Amino acid sequence: MALLEPLFLAAALPRYAAIYAAVTAAALTCLDLRRVSKSFPGVRALQDVSLSLSAGEVLGIVGENGAGKSTLIKILGGILRPDAGELLIDGQPRIFRRVRDAISAGIALIHQELNLAPALTVAENLYLGKQPHRGPWWFPVTNRRKLCQDSSLELERVGLSVSPRAQLGRLDLARQQLVEIAKALADQSRILVFDEPTSSLSGPEADRLLGIIEELRRRGVAIIYVSHRLGEIQRIADRVVVLRDGRHVGTLSKSETTHDRLISLMVGRRLEFADRQGSAIRREAAGLEIKNLRLAPNSPEINFSIQPGEIVGFAGIVGAGRTEVARAVFGITRRHAGEIRVHGQVVRIASPVDAIRAGLALVPEDRKSLGAILPLSISSNVSLAVLGRLGRAGRYNRRAERNVAERFRGLLGIRTRSLNATVLSLSGGNQQKVVLAKWLATEPKALILDEPTRGVDVGAKQEIYRLVQQLGQRGMAVMLISSEMEEILAVCDRVLVMHQGAIAGELTGGDVTEENIMRLAVGGVDTPHPNEVAANGTR
Amino acid sequence: MEPDRRLAPAQFTEASLQVFVMCGLLALLVFVTGWWNPQFLSAYSLRSVLRDTAIWSLFALGQAIVIISGGIDLSVGSLIAFVGVLALMLLGDDFGLALPTVLVIVSSFAVFVGVLHGSLICGLNLQPFLVTLCSLLILRGLARVMTHDRTVSFDAGEHALLRTLGAGSLCGVPIPVFILAGALVPLGFFMHHTVPGRYLYAIGSNVDAARYSGVRVNALRIVSYALCSLLTAVAAVLEAGDVASVPPSNAGLAYEMYGITGAVLGGCSLRGGQGSLLGVVVGMATLRVIKSVVIFFNLSTYWTFAVTGLVLLAAVVVDSLVRARSQSR
């Protein structure tokens, strides 16, 4: 053995040299990702992505929905393991098998959804899992005094002035977020990964957070900042990495970072879509018209109308308020104010029952928890919304149920061995077809689709697009909420873009381009205040 | 494509298989016990098994409907005590009401309790477990307050009709069996052959998807609790007639657990959305036979609970193993 060792070392020498070089080249480089790839069934989420990060640097990461940002963050946080590629911390290759590994390597994720216990105090949250205590190991007693003193120091570092004894759940979201940052710092984290940290903060709160991040940078913390808000990225990032379709498509230094450059990199150029059939928009009373809709007393007013035969896309970043509008229209959540007209008639909608009676249908965004009843059979699911109409006097008519299911199985091409199979046993695409069938069975006048192709394979996607277009041809008014740019471009006659709960703008004809949509979706610098646009956002 | 007629809708095949297995188990139990001790098969013993099965099945059916729609009702045992006490007091000398009037009053009260449960659970979004736990305490407490914790009884001669309802037989078959049949047929039709019944399964499987699909989720859940309380009240009256007295602190004690056990043995899943009413009756019969088994095998009656628990545990474990096997295939 001893004889072999020098040989072994010699063979490994080039590698050691490379590591040595890397360490000396930048004593500052604390995080290095090399050619990282990750695939999910049917999707290549990340492909050969490399990036590096130094202490005292803020690295911005931008990209459209589905560009691979979340996957990247999850890999950094030890939630996902990459299929290929290397992750180096301070020049040492590391493999994160679980979240704990990432934390011990000094990486902390600051999420949109906070990882805190709202029922505990601020101090207890800061030291969750490592509370200072006294007494023997088998009877640890919390050292309250030390807990509070230490917490006060940590809270000061992030400029938060709340009592360590305050219950966390009683703080507002901005303060809770600061607690989470303080917790990360208390964990000795040197790399903080912010995932859309300002998405639920008000303007001044977001400002304050950015100030704190700048302060952390001065103190040598390395920061990754992922956001849709390009203004924030421009303000805070020393470099910006742009991801598109899972690839690293460019890195811009601070001086190169302009709104337009970012957007054009994010969007790239894509293949043109299969030719659209002529649109079948009918100029008569609107199929679905929403007037002065407000979700809450001080939320922006929303107005739009969809003609029979028209497919209107609702674009925007995740959380822009599109799903909320759909739910309010369908009577699932309460509206503060607003009028809904279907084919010109004012309809009262206080529950989904009313919505269905008024001729609306909603394919909700989360198929598994809201759309289908997975343990029930395909026929039961397809007939669920029309069961009352099928039978006479409340009688459950199994034959009619089968007939409906049989008809839509043929119409939509639901591929299954038997209609008695549970929906659980179907593929994502076929599950979604079952949900669509359920709604088409109600013969709606207007159809609301919320992310209808999420988690659906490519073939089924094409079938669903074709179906939606056919429905348009037959005079259905379709509201299509989608975060997939291609879907919006391929299927829609007109696009409304939402930003922070308001309709930020409307695009028609040649103006429907990815660049324009992105510009409006991220709250473009050259657009007027959303509230002003909302008033003109309808025709 | 030719429709596949060999298979009934998914949830029926699974449930009916379980009913079939439970029937086999029940038959085996009866056979083995009868072979060990022929006394078990005597007319008297069988009649008492049938009577108890019928009375217990009534509230177990209610429990099953609630469980199928994704809820639970813990107040059953206390409601039995309360309704029993109330009925006997109304019949007694202080009030002197006729039996039909009393039946109307206690049924209305039970429906009121059920609607209250349902409204609190749906309207305020409270947990069924908590709401009905409160009723368990309140109703038991009220029953004891109303009677000063003294057993209420009635004179079998004076109220022959009530006595016959609970303890009488027709052509050798206990009257409660006919009442159970009279309830089981319309309830089975309701659950398996009407639209609201189908919706209860849908609600139990996925309440959000049902709501999105335009199902009147709240109304139906309230109906399920009302049905449960109503059936419990019927069982309470029969039980009072059978025993001829109602001890307020003991009557119906732990019956909610009997109901839940019977429902689970009969194929209901506590996650909701599964189960058949016929299965519940078979489950309840099994439960009652186990009680006899303990006696006829000359074990102390103190063993009853332990044996019942073991049988339930075995049923649940076997069920989950079978399910895991069928899913891995």
mmCIF file of N, CA, C and O in Angstrom, chain B residues 28-67:
data_model
loop_
_atom_site.group_PDB
_atom_site.id
_atom_site.type_symbol
_atom_site.label_atom_id
_atom_site.label_comp_id
_atom_site.label_asym_id
_atom_site.label_seq_id
_atom_site.Cartn_x
_atom_site.Cartn_y
_atom_site.Cartn_z
ATOM 1 N N LEU B 28 -67.534 -17.176 10.128
ATOM 2 C CA LEU B 28 -66.538 -18.007 10.786
ATOM 3 C C LEU B 28 -66.667 -17.885 12.309
ATOM 4 O O LEU B 28 -66.676 -18.876 13.042
ATOM 5 N N LEU B 29 -66.776 -16.625 12.772
ATOM 6 C CA LEU B 29 -66.899 -16.371 14.203
ATOM 7 C C LEU B 29 -68.118 -17.096 14.771
ATOM 8 O O LEU B 29 -68.040 -17.748 15.807
ATOM 9 N N VAL B 30 -69.254 -16.939 14.063
ATOM 10 C CA VAL B 30 -70.496 -17.551 14.523
ATOM 11 C C VAL B 30 -70.336 -19.062 14.572
ATOM 12 O O VAL B 30 -70.689 -19.722 15.547
ATOM 13 N N PHE B 31 -69.763 -19.616 13.524
ATOM 14 C CA PHE B 31 -69.596 -21.066 13.422
ATOM 15 C C PHE B 31 -68.711 -21.593 14.549
ATOM 16 O O PHE B 31 -69.076 -22.526 15.262
ATOM 17 N N VAL B 32 -67.555 -20.956 14.725
ATOM 18 C CA VAL B 32 -66.598 -21.443 15.724
ATOM 19 C C VAL B 32 -67.195 -21.338 17.128
ATOM 20 O O VAL B 32 -67.116 -22.266 17.928
ATOM 21 N N THR B 33 -67.840 -20.189 17.400
ATOM 22 C CA THR B 33 -68.423 -20.012 18.726
ATOM 23 C C THR B 33 -69.537 -21.029 18.967
ATOM 24 O O THR B 33 -69.626 -21.620 20.047
ATOM 25 N N GLY B 34 -70.362 -21.249 17.956
ATOM 26 C CA GLY B 34 -71.459 -22.209 18.086
ATOM 27 C C GLY B 34 -70.940 -23.616 18.292
ATOM 28 O O GLY B 34 -71.508 -24.419 19.036
ATOM 29 N N TRP B 35 -69.822 -23.915 17.651
ATOM 30 C CA TRP B 35 -69.232 -25.242 17.775
ATOM 31 C C TRP B 35 -68.637 -25.423 19.171
ATOM 32 O O TRP B 35 -68.759 -26.453 19.783
ATOM 33 N N TRP B 36 -68.031 -24.406 19.684
ATOM 34 C CA TRP B 36 -67.420 -24.426 21.015
ATOM 35 C C TRP B 36 -68.493 -24.506 22.089
ATOM 36 O O TRP B 36 -68.389 -25.242 23.047
ATOM 37 N N ASN B 37 -69.534 -23.709 21.904
ATOM 38 C CA ASN B 37 -70.592 -23.653 22.913
ATOM 39 C C ASN B 37 -71.945 -23.492 22.240
ATOM 40 O O ASN B 37 -72.331 -22.380 21.877
ATOM 41 N N PRO B 38 -72.650 -24.605 22.042
ATOM 42 C CA PRO B 38 -73.913 -24.578 21.273
ATOM 43 C C PRO B 38 -74.932 -23.609 21.865
ATOM 44 O O PRO B 38 -75.854 -23.201 21.157
ATOM 45 N N GLN B 39 -74.766 -23.248 23.126
ATOM 46 C CA GLN B 39 -75.676 -22.282 23.738
ATOM 47 C C GLN B 39 -75.766 -20.996 22.928
ATOM 48 O O GLN B 39 -76.782 -20.320 22.894
ATOM 49 N N PHE B 40 -74.637 -20.651 22.267
ATOM 50 C CA PHE B 40 -74.577 -19.423 21.479
ATOM 51 C C PHE B 40 -75.626 -19.413 20.382
ATOM 52 O O PHE B 40 -76.150 -18.380 20.003
ATOM 53 N N LEU B 41 -75.921 -20.612 19.855
ATOM 54 C CA LEU B 41 -76.870 -20.678 18.741
ATOM 55 C C LEU B 41 -78.309 -20.832 19.212
ATOM 56 O O LEU B 41 -79.212 -21.039 18.408
ATOM 57 N N SER B 42 -78.541 -20.755 20.520
ATOM 58 C CA SER B 42 -79.920 -20.844 21.017
ATOM 59 C C SER B 42 -80.709 -19.631 20.548
ATOM 60 O O SER B 42 -80.147 -18.577 20.274
ATOM 61 N N ALA B 43 -82.023 -19.806 20.453
ATOM 62 C CA ALA B 43 -82.874 -18.738 19.941
ATOM 63 C C ALA B 43 -82.715 -17.471 20.775
ATOM 64 O O ALA B 43 -82.617 -16.354 20.244
ATOM 65 N N TYR B 44 -82.627 -17.650 22.088
ATOM 66 C CA TYR B 44 -82.544 -16.493 22.966
ATOM 67 C C TYR B 44 -81.273 -15.707 22.691
ATOM 68 O O TYR B 44 -81.297 -14.480 22.492
ATOM 69 N N SER B 45 -80.170 -16.428 22.618
ATOM 70 C CA SER B 45 -78.883 -15.773 22.406
ATOM 71 C C SER B 45 -78.843 -15.084 21.040
ATOM 72 O O SER B 45 -78.431 -13.934 20.917
ATOM 73 N N LEU B 46 -79.307 -15.792 20.021
ATOM 74 C CA LEU B 46 -79.278 -15.212 18.672
ATOM 75 C C LEU B 46 -80.145 -13.960 18.602
ATOM 76 O O LEU B 46 -79.789 -12.957 17.997
ATOM 77 N N ARG B 47 -81.318 -14.049 19.274
ATOM 78 C CA ARG B 47 -82.227 -12.911 19.238
ATOM 79 C C ARG B 47 -81.578 -11.694 19.892
ATOM 80 O O ARG B 47 -81.686 -10.584 19.396
ATOM 81 N N SER B 48 -80.880 -11.969 20.994
ATOM 82 C CA SER B 48 -80.261 -10.826 21.666
ATOM 83 C C SER B 48 -79.130 -10.243 20.824
ATOM 84 O O SER B 48 -78.947 -9.034 20.755
ATOM 85 N N VAL B 49 -78.385 -11.131 20.127
ATOM 86 C CA VAL B 49 -77.345 -10.629 19.221
ATOM 87 C C VAL B 49 -77.975 -9.779 18.126
ATOM 88 O O VAL B 49 -77.515 -8.671 17.823
ATOM 89 N N LEU B 50 -79.062 -10.282 17.546
ATOM 90 C CA LEU B 50 -79.720 -9.558 16.452
ATOM 91 C C LEU B 50 -80.237 -8.202 16.933
ATOM 92 O O LEU B 50 -80.095 -7.181 16.259
ATOM 93 N N ARG B 51 -80.871 -8.230 18.130
ATOM 94 C CA ARG B 51 -81.457 -6.991 18.638
ATOM 95 C C ARG B 51 -80.371 -5.921 18.841
ATOM 96 O O ARG B 51 -80.488 -4.807 18.358
ATOM 97 N N ASP B 52 -79.306 -6.322 19.533
ATOM 98 C CA ASP B 52 -78.237 -5.348 19.783
ATOM 99 C C ASP B 52 -77.622 -4.870 18.468
ATOM 100 O O ASP B 52 -77.361 -3.681 18.277
ATOM 101 N N THR B 53 -77.385 -5.825 17.559
ATOM 102 C CA THR B 53 -76.800 -5.444 16.269
ATOM 103 C C THR B 53 -77.672 -4.396 15.585
ATOM 104 O O THR B 53 -77.184 -3.390 15.072
ATOM 105 N N ALA B 54 -78.995 -4.635 15.618
ATOM 106 C CA ALA B 54 -79.902 -3.720 14.927
ATOM 107 C C ALA B 54 -79.850 -2.331 15.561
ATOM 108 O O ALA B 54 -79.741 -1.313 14.866
ATOM 109 N N ILE B 55 -79.926 -2.297 16.893
ATOM 110 C CA ILE B 55 -79.945 -0.985 17.562
ATOM 111 C C ILE B 55 -78.628 -0.255 17.343
ATOM 112 O O ILE B 55 -78.592 0.922 17.002
ATOM 113 N N TRP B 56 -77.523 -0.971 17.525
ATOM 114 C CA TRP B 56 -76.219 -0.331 17.351
ATOM 115 C C TRP B 56 -75.992 0.099 15.910
ATOM 116 O O TRP B 56 -75.373 1.121 15.640
ATOM 117 N N SER B 57 -76.493 -0.731 14.990
ATOM 118 C CA SER B 57 -76.269 -0.402 13.579
ATOM 119 C C SER B 57 -76.906 0.927 13.221
ATOM 120 O O SER B 57 -76.412 1.652 12.364
ATOM 121 N N LEU B 58 -78.027 1.237 13.887
ATOM 122 C CA LEU B 58 -78.703 2.495 13.539
ATOM 123 C C LEU B 58 -77.768 3.679 13.727
ATOM 124 O O LEU B 58 -77.569 4.480 12.818
ATOM 125 N N PHE B 59 -77.151 3.763 14.937
ATOM 126 C CA PHE B 59 -76.266 4.930 15.090
ATOM 127 C C PHE B 59 -74.960 4.756 14.335
ATOM 128 O O PHE B 59 -74.345 5.740 13.924
ATOM 129 N N ALA B 60 -74.551 3.500 14.117
ATOM 130 C CA ALA B 60 -73.333 3.297 13.327
ATOM 131 C C ALA B 60 -73.545 3.752 11.881
ATOM 132 O O ALA B 60 -72.636 4.287 11.250
ATOM 133 N N LEU B 61 -74.767 3.570 11.361
ATOM 134 C CA LEU B 61 -75.060 4.037 9.996
ATOM 135 C C LEU B 61 -74.900 5.556 9.939
ATOM 136 O O LEU B 61 -74.307 6.108 9.008
ATOM 137 N N GLY B 62 -75.428 6.230 10.956
ATOM 138 C CA GLY B 62 -75.285 7.683 11.000
ATOM 139 C C GLY B 62 -73.825 8.070 11.053
ATOM 140 O O GLY B 62 -73.367 8.936 10.300
ATOM 141 N N GLN B 63 -73.102 7.388 11.930
ATOM 142 C CA GLN B 63 -71.671 7.673 12.042
ATOM 143 C C GLN B 63 -70.981 7.466 10.696
ATOM 144 O O GLN B 63 -70.152 8.264 10.268
ATOM 145 N N ALA B 64 -71.366 6.367 10.012
ATOM 146 C CA ALA B 64 -70.731 6.052 8.730
ATOM 147 C C ALA B 64 -70.982 7.165 7.719
ATOM 148 O O ALA B 64 -70.088 7.557 6.969
ATOM 149 N N ILE B 65 -72.209 7.698 7.692
ATOM 150 C CA ILE B 65 -72.510 8.765 6.731
ATOM 151 C C ILE B 65 -71.631 9.972 7.015
ATOM 152 O O ILE B 65 -71.069 10.589 6.101
ATOM 153 N N VAL B 66 -71.479 10.292 8.291
ATOM 154 C CA VAL B 66 -70.613 11.422 8.646
ATOM 155 C C VAL B 66 -69.167 11.132 8.264
ATOM 156 O O VAL B 66 -68.469 11.980 7.699
ATOM 157 N N ILE B 67 -68.714 9.910 8.546
ATOM 158 C CA ILE B 67 -67.320 9.573 8.246
ATOM 159 C C ILE B 67 -67.078 9.572 6.741
ATOM 160 O O ILE B 67 -66.058 10.065 6.258
#
